[in-house]
Every structure is written in C-alpha cells, then in structure tokens.
Short mmCIF file of C-alpha atoms in Angstrom, two decimals:
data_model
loop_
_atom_site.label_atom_id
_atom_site.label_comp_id
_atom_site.label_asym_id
_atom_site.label_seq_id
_atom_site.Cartn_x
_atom_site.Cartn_y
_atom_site.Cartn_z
CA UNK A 204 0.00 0.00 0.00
CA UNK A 205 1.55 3.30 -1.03
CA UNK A 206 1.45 6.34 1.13
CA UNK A 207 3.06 9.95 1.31
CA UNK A 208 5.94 9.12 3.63
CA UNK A 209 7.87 11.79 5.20
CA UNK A 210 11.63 10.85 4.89
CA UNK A 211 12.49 12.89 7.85
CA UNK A 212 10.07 11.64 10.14
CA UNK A 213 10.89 8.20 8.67
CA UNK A 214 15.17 8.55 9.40
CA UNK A 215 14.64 10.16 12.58
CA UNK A 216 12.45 7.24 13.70
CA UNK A 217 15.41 4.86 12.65
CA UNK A 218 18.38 7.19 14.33
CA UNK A 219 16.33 7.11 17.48
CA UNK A 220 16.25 3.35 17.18
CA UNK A 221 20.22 2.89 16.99
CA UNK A 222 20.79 6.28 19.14
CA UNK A 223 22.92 3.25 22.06
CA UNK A 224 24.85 2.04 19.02
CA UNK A 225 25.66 5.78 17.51
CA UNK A 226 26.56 7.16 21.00
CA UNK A 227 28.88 4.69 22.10
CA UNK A 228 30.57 5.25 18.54
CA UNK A 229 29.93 8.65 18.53
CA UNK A 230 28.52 8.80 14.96
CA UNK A 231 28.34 11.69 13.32
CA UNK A 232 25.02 12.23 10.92
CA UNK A 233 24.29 14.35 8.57
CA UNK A 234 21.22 14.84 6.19
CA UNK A 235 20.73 17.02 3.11
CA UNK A 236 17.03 16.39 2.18
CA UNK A 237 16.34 18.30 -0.92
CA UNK A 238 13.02 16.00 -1.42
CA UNK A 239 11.02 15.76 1.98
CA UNK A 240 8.71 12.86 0.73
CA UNK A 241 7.72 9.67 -1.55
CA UNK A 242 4.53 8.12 -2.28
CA UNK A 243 6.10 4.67 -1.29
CA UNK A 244 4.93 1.42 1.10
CA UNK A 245 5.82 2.76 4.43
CA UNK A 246 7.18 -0.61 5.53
CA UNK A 247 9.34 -1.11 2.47
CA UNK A 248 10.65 2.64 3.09
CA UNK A 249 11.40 1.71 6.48
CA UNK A 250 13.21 -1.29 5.76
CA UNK A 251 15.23 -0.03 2.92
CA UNK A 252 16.24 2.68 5.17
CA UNK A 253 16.81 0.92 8.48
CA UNK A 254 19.27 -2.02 6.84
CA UNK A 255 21.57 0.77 4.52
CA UNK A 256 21.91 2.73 7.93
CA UNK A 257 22.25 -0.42 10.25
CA UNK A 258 24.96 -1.26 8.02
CA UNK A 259 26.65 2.00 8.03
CA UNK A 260 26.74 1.99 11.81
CA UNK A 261 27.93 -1.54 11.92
CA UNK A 262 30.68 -1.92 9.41
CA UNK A 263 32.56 1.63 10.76
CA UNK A 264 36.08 1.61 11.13
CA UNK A 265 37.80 0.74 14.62
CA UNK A 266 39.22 4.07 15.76
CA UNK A 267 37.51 6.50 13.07
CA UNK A 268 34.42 8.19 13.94
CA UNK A 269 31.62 7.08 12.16
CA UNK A 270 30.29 9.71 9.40
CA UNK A 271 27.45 8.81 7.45
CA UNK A 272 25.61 11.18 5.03
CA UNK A 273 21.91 10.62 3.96
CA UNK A 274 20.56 12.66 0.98
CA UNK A 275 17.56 13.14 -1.11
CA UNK A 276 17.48 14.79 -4.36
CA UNK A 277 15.41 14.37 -7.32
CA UNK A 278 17.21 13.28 -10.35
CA UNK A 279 15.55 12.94 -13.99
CA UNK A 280 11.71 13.22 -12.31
CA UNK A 281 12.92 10.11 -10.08
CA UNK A 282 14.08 10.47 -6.36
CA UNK A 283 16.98 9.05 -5.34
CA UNK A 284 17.86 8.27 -2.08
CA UNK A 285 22.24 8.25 -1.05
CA UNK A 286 23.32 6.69 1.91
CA UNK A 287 27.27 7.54 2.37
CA UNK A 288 29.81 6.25 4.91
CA UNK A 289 33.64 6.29 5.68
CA UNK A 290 33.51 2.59 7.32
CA UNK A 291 35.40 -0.23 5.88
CA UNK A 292 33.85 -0.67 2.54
CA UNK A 293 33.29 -3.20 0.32
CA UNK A 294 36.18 -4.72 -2.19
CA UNK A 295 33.59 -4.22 -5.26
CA UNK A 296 36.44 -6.16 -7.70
CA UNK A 297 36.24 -9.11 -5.58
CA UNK A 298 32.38 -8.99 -4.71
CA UNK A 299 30.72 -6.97 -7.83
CA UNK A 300 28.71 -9.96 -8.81
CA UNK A 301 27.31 -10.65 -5.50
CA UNK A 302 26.84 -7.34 -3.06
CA UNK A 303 23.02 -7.94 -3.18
CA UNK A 304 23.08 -11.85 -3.26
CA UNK A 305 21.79 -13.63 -1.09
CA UNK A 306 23.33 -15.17 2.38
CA UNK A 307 27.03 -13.69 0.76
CA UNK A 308 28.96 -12.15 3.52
CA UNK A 309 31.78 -9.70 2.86
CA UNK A 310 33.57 -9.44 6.22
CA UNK A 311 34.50 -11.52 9.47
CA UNK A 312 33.95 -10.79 12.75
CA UNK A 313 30.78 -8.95 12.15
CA UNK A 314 26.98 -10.13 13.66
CA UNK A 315 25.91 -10.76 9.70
CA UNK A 316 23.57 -12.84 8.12
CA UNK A 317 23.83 -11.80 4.42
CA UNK A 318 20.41 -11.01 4.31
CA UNK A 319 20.27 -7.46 4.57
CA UNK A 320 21.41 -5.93 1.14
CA UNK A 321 19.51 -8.83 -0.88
CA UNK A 322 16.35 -8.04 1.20
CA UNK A 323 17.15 -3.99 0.16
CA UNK A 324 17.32 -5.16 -3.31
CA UNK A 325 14.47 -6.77 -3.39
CA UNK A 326 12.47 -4.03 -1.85
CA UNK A 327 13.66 -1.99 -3.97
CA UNK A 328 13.39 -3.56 -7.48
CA UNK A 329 10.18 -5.32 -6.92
CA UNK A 330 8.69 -1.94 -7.25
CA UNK A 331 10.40 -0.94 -10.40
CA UNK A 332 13.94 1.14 -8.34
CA UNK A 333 17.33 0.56 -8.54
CA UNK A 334 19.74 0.10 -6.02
CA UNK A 335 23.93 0.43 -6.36
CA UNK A 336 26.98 0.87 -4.59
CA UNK A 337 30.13 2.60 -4.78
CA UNK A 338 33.20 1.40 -2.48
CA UNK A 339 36.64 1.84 -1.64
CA UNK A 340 38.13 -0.41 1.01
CA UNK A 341 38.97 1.45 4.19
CA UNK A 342 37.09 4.58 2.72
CA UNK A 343 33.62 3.98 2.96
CA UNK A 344 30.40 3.09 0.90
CA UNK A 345 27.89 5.06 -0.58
CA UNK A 346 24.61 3.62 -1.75
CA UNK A 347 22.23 4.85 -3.84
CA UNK A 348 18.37 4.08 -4.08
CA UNK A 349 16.15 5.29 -7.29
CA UNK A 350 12.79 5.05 -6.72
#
C-alpha cells in the first residue's frame, strides 16, 4: 500500500532506534534532504532505510568516527535516495557480482547474516527502483536508491 511518507520523520524514527549504538561510537550524521517525501509502502521505506543505515553503523572503522551522510534529491523526475559512509567498505572487484546476493557475507567478525542488502534489493526492485553501490576499502560506501 503506497502512502506519502515523510523521509524525515521516517530517518529520525530509525536514528532514534540505533541512538545506544551511535553514542557509544559517537557517529556523526548528517542529512541534506532536498526532497522531503515519496509516495512509497511505508514498511518497504522503512526497511530499505533501516538495513543501509544499520549497516553503516555496523561496518565503521575501529578508531575512526563514524560519518554517514543521507541525501535526497530528485534526479531525472525520479528520487533518489544516497546513503554515504567512511567505514570499511566493500572490495567491489572481488564482490561486484554478488553485493546484493543472497546469504554472501563480505567481512568476518561482524553479527551478519547476508540477508540485509539482498532483502534492500528486493524491496527496492520489486517496485520498479534501482539500487547500487560505490566502495573503496577502508574509505567507505555510498549507496544509492532510485525510486
């Protein structure tokens, strides 16, 4: 069921949920919301949302504050969505094929499942978006959502 969901309403929901996690790290986000709202299945929205940011939180860097950067803009009459982080990123060369698949795991040591990004991707194309990722070891990840 679509409905007009308000994107900050929605991300300040989620930051409120992981505010334990983003204090102890002391996380630092920012937000650049250029569109304020989609006409998108709240749940979906939520869960799209909630795993890129979980993620973001999760995979940070030992020793680096977190910084994570969530933008909306609208780009050719579609609104895109950009999660960006400086954590420990993704080796895209060795994983390109398989970032979204299903039950594939990119890093050790972490409570992962595999299920999160494939989950996003489905979400996300089963309503006719696009999802991708740019990502630079030790730099950080940046993902992007098209609605």
């Amino acid at each position: 069921r679509y409905e007009l969901c308000d994107f900050i309403q929605i991300l300040n929901k989620i930051i409120d949920q992981f505010s334990i996690e983003i204090m102890s790290c002391k996380a630092i986000i920012t937000m650049d919301l250029q569109v304020e709202s989609i006409d998108y299945p709240k749940i979906y929205l939520n869960s799209i949302i909630y795993n890129l940011l979980s993620n973001a939180i999760k995979y940070r860097v030992q020793g680096r504050i977190p910084e994570i950067h969530i933008s909306t803009k609208l780009i050719d009459d579609k609104i895109s969505l950009q999660i960006r982080d400086n954590g420990i990123g993704i080796d895209i060369s060795k994983h390109k094929n398989k970032i979204f698949a299903f039950r594939h795991i990119f890093h050790t040591g972490f409570d992962s499942t595999g299920v999160g990004l494939f989950l996003t991707r489905y979400q996300v194309e089963t309503l006719g978006g696009k999802i991708s990722v740019e990502s630079t070891p030790d730099v950080g990840s940046t993902f992007t959502v098209i609605f």
